[in-house]
PDB file of C-alpha atoms in Angstrom:
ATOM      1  CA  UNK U1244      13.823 291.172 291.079  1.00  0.00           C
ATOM      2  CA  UNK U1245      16.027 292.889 289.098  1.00  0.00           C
ATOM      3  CA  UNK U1246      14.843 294.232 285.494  1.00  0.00           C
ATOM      4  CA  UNK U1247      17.407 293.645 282.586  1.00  0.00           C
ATOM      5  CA  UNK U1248      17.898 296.421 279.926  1.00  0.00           C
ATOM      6  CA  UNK U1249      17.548 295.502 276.459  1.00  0.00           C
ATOM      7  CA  UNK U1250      18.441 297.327 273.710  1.00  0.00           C
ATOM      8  CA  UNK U1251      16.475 298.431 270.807  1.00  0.00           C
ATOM      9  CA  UNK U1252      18.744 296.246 268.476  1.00  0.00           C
ATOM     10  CA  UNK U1253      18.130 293.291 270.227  1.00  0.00           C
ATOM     11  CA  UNK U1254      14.691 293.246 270.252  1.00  0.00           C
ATOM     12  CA  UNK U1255      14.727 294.365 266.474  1.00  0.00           C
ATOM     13  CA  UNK U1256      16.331 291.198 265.724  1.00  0.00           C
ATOM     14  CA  UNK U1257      14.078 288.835 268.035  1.00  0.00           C
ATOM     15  CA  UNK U1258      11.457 290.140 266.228  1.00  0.00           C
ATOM     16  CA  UNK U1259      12.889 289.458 262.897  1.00  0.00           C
ATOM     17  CA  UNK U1260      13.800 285.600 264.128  1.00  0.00           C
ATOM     18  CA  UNK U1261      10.615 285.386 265.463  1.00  0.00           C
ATOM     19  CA  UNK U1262       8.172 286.521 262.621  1.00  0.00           C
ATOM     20  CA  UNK U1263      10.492 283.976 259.994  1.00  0.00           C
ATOM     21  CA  UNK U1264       9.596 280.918 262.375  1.00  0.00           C
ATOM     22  CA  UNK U1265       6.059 281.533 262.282  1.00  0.00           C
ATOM     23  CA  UNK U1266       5.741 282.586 258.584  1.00  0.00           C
ATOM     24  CA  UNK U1267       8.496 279.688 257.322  1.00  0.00           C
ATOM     25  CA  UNK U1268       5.842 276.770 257.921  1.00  0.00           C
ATOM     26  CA  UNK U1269       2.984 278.448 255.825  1.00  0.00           C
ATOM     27  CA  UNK U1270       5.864 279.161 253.491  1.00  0.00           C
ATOM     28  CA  UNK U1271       6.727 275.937 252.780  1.00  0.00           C
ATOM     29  CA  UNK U1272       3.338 274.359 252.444  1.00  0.00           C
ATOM     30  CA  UNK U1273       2.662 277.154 249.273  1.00  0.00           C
ATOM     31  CA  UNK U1274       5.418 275.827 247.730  1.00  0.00           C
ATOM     32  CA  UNK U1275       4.850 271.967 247.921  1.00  0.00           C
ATOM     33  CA  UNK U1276       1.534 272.752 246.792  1.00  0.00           C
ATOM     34  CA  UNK U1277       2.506 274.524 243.946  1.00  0.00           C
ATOM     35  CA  UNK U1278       4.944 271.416 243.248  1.00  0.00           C
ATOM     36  CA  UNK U1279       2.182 268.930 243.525  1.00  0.00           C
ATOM     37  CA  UNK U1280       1.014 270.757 241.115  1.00  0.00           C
ATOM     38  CA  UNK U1281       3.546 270.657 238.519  1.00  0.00           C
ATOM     39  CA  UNK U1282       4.025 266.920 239.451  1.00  0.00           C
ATOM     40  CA  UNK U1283       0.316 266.607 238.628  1.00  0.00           C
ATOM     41  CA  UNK U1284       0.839 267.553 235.740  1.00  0.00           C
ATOM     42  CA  UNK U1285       3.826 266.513 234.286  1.00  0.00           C
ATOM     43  CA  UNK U1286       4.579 262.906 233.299  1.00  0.00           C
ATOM     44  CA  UNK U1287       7.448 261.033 234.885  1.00  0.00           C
ATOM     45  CA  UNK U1288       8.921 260.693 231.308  1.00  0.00           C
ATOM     46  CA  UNK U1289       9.066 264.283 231.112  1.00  0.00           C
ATOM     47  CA  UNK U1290      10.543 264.807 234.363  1.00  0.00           C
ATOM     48  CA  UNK U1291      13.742 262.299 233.874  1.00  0.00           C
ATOM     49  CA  UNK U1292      13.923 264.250 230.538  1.00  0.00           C
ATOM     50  CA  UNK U1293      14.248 267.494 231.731  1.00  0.00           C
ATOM     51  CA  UNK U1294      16.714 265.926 234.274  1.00  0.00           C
ATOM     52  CA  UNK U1295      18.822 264.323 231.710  1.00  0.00           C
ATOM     53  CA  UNK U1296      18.658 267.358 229.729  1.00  0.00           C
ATOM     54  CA  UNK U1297      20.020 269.431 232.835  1.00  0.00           C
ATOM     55  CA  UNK U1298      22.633 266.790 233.617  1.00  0.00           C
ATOM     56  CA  UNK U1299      24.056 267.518 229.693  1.00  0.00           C
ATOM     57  CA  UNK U1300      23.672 271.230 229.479  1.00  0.00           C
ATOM     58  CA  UNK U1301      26.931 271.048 232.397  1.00  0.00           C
ATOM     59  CA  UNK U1302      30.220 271.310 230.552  1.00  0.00           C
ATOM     60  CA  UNK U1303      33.118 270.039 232.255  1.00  0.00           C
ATOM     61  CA  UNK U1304      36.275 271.724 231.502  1.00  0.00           C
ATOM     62  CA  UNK U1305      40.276 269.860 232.619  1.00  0.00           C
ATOM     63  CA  UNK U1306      42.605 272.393 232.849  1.00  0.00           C
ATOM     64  CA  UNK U1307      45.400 270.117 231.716  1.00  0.00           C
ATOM     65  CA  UNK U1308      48.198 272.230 231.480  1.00  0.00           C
ATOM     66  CA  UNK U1309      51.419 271.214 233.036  1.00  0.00           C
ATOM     67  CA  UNK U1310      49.807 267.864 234.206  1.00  0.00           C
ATOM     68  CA  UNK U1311      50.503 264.631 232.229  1.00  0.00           C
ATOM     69  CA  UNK U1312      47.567 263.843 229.923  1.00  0.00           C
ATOM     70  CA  UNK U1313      45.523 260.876 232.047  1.00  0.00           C
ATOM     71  CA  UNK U1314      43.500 259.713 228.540  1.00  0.00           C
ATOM     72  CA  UNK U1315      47.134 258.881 227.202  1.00  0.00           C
ATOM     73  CA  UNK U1316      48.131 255.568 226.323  1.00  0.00           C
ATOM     74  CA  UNK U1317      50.408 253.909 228.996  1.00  0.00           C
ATOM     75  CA  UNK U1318      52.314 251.523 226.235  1.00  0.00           C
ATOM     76  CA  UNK U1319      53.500 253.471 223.258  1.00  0.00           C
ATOM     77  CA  UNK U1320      54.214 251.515 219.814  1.00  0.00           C
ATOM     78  CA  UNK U1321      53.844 248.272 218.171  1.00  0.00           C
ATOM     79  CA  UNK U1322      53.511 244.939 219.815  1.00  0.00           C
ATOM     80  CA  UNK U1323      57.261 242.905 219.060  1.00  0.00           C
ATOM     81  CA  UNK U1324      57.503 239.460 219.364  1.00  0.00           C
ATOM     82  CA  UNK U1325      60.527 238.254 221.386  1.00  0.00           C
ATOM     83  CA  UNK U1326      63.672 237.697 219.483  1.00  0.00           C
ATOM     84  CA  UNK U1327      65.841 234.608 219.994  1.00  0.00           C
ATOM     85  CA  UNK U1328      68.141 236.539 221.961  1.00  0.00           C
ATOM     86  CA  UNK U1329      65.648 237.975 224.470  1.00  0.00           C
ATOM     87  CA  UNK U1330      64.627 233.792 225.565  1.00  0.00           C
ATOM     88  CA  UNK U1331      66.848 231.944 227.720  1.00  0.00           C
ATOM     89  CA  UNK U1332      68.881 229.145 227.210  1.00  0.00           C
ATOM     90  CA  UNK U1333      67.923 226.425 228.706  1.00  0.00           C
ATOM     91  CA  UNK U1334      71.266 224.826 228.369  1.00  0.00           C
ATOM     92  CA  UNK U1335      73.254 227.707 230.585  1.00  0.00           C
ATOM     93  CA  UNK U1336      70.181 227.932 232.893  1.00  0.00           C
ATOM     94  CA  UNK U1337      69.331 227.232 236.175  1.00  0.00           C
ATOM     95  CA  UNK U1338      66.029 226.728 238.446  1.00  0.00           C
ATOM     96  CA  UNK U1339      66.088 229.034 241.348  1.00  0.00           C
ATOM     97  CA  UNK U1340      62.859 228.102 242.220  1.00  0.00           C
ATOM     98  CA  UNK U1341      59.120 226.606 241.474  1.00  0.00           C
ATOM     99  CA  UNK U1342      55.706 228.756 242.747  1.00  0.00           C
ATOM    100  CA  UNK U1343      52.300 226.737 242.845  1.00  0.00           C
ATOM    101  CA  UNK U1344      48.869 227.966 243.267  1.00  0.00           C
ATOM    102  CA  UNK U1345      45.346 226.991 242.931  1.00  0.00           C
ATOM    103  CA  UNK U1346      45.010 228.217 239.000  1.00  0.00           C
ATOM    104  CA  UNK U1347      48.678 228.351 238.032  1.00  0.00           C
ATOM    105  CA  UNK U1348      52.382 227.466 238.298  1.00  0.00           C
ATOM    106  CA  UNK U1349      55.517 228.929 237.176  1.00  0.00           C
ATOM    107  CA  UNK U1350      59.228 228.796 237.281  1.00  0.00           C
ATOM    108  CA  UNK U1351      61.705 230.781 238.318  1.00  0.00           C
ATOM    109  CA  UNK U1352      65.171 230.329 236.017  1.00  0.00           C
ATOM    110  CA  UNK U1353      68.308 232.053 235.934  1.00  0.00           C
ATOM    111  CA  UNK U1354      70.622 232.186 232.779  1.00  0.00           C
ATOM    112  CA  UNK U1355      74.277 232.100 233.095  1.00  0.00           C
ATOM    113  CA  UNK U1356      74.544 235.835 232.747  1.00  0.00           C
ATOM    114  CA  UNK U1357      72.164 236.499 235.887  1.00  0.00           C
ATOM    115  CA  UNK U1358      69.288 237.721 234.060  1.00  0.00           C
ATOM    116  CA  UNK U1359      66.032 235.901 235.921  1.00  0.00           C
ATOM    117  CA  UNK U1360      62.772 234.746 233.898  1.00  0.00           C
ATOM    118  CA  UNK U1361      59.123 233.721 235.099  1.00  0.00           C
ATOM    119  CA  UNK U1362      58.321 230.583 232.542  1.00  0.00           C
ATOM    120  CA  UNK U1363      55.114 228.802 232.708  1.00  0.00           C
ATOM    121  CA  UNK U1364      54.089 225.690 230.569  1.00  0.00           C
ATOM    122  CA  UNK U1365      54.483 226.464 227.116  1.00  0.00           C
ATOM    123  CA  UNK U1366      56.477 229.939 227.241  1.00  0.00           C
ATOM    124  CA  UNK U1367      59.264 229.589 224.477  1.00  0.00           C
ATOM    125  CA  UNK U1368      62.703 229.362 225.370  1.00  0.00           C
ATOM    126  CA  UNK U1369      65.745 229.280 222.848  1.00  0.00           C
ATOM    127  CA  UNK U1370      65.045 227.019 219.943  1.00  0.00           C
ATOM    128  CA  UNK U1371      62.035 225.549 221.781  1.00  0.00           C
ATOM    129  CA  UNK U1372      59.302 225.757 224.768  1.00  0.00           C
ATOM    130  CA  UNK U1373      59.005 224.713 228.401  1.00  0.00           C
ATOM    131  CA  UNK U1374      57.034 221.270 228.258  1.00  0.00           C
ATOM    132  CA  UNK U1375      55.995 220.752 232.121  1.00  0.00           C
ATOM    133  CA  UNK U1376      56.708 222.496 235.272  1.00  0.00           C
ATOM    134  CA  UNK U1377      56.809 219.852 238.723  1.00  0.00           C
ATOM    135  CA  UNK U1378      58.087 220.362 241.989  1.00  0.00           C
ATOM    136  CA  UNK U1379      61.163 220.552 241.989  1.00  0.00           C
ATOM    137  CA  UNK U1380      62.484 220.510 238.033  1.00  0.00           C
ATOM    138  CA  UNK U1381      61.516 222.298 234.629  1.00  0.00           C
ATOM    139  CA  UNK U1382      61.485 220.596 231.469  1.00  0.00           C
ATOM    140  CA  UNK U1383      61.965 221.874 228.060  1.00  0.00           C
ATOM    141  CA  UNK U1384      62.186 220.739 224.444  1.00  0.00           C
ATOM    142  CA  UNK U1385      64.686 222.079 222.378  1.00  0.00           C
ATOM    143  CA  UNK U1386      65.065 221.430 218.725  1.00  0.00           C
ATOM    144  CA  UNK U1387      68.629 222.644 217.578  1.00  0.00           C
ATOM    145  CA  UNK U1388      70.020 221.780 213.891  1.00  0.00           C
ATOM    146  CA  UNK U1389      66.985 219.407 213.471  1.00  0.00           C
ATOM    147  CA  UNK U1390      67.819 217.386 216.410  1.00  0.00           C
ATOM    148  CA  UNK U1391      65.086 217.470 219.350  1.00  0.00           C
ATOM    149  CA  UNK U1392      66.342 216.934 222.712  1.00  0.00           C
ATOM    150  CA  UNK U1393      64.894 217.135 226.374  1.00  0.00           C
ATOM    151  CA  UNK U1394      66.010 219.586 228.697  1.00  0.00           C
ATOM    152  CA  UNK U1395      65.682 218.997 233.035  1.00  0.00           C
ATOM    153  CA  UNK U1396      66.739 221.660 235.190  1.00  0.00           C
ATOM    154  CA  UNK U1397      66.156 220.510 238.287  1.00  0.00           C
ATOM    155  CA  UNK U1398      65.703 222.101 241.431  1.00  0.00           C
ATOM    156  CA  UNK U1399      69.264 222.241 243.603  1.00  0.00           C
ATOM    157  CA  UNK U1400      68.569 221.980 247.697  1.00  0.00           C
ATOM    158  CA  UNK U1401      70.365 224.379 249.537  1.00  0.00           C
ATOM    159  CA  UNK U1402      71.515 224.507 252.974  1.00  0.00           C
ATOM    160  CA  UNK U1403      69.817 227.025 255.367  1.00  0.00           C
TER     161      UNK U1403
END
C-alpha cells in the first residue's frame, strides 16, 4: 500500500471542520433553549409589537433625481366639458361600424372631416344625444332652432 503525505495545513484545517460539526449541534440546542425562554416569557402581543416596531424604525429613502416623479399625477388640470365643436355632427356623419358585447355596445362614426368617434347610448352629439344603437344603424335626436328631429345613420355594406 502506498502511504499518502499530508501536510500540516491540511490536517490543521480537518481539524478545524471537524471540531465545528461536533460542537455546532450542542450549539444550537443552547440557543433554542435560551429562546424558549424568552418566548416563555414574553406575550405574543409583545412580540408582534416589537416586530411592528422593527418593521417602522426602517426608513426608506428614493433617490429620485433625474427619474420622473412616480407619485405625480398622470392628468394635469381641470376637468372641461366638451364644447359644441369637439361633438360630431350627426348630419355630415357616417357609421363605419357597430361593436356588441355581453355588457355594452358602441358605435363607430366618422364626420365629414375624417375625425372618428366611439358613441354609446346617450353620449351627446351636436345639438343633441345618440338615442339607440342596433345592428346596423345609429340614431340620434337633434334639437336645432327649437325644432327636434331624428337622425339614422345607417350602416353601408361594402363589398369584400
Amino acid at each position: 500500500m502506498k502511504r499518502k503525505n499530508f501536510r500540516l495545513a491540511d490536517v490543521l484545517t480537518l481539524a478545524v471542520l471537524l471540531g465545528l460539526l461536533v460542537s455546532a449541534p450542542v450549539m444550537a440546542s443552547d440557543e433554542e433553549t435560551d429562546m424558549d425562554k424568552d418566548a416563555a416569557s414574553v406575550s405574543p402581543s409583545q412580540i408582534s409589537r416589537d416586530r411592528i416596531n422593527a418593521i417602522r424604525a426602517n426608513e426608506f429613502f428614493y433617490q429620485s433625481y433625474g427619474k420622473a416623479d412616480p407619485f405625480s399625477v398622470l392628468v394635469a388640470g381641470d376637468f372641461e366639458k366638451n364644447t359644441a365643436s369637439e361633438l360630431v355632427d350627426m348630419n355630415s356623419a357616417q357609421l363605419v361600424g357597430v361593436m356588441w358585447g355581453q355588457d355594452d355596445k358602441f358605435a363607430l362614426v366618422e364626420d365629414g372631416e375624417g375625425f372618428g368617434y366611439i358613441l354609446r347610448v346617450g353620449d351627446q352629439v351636436r345639438h343633441g344625444r345618440v338615442v339607440s344603437i342596433r345592428k346596423d344603424s345609429l340614431t340620434a335626436r337633434v334639437t336645432l332652432y327649437g325644432i327636434t328631429n331624428k337622425v339614422v345613420l345607417k350602416l353601408e355594406k361594402t363589398e369584400g
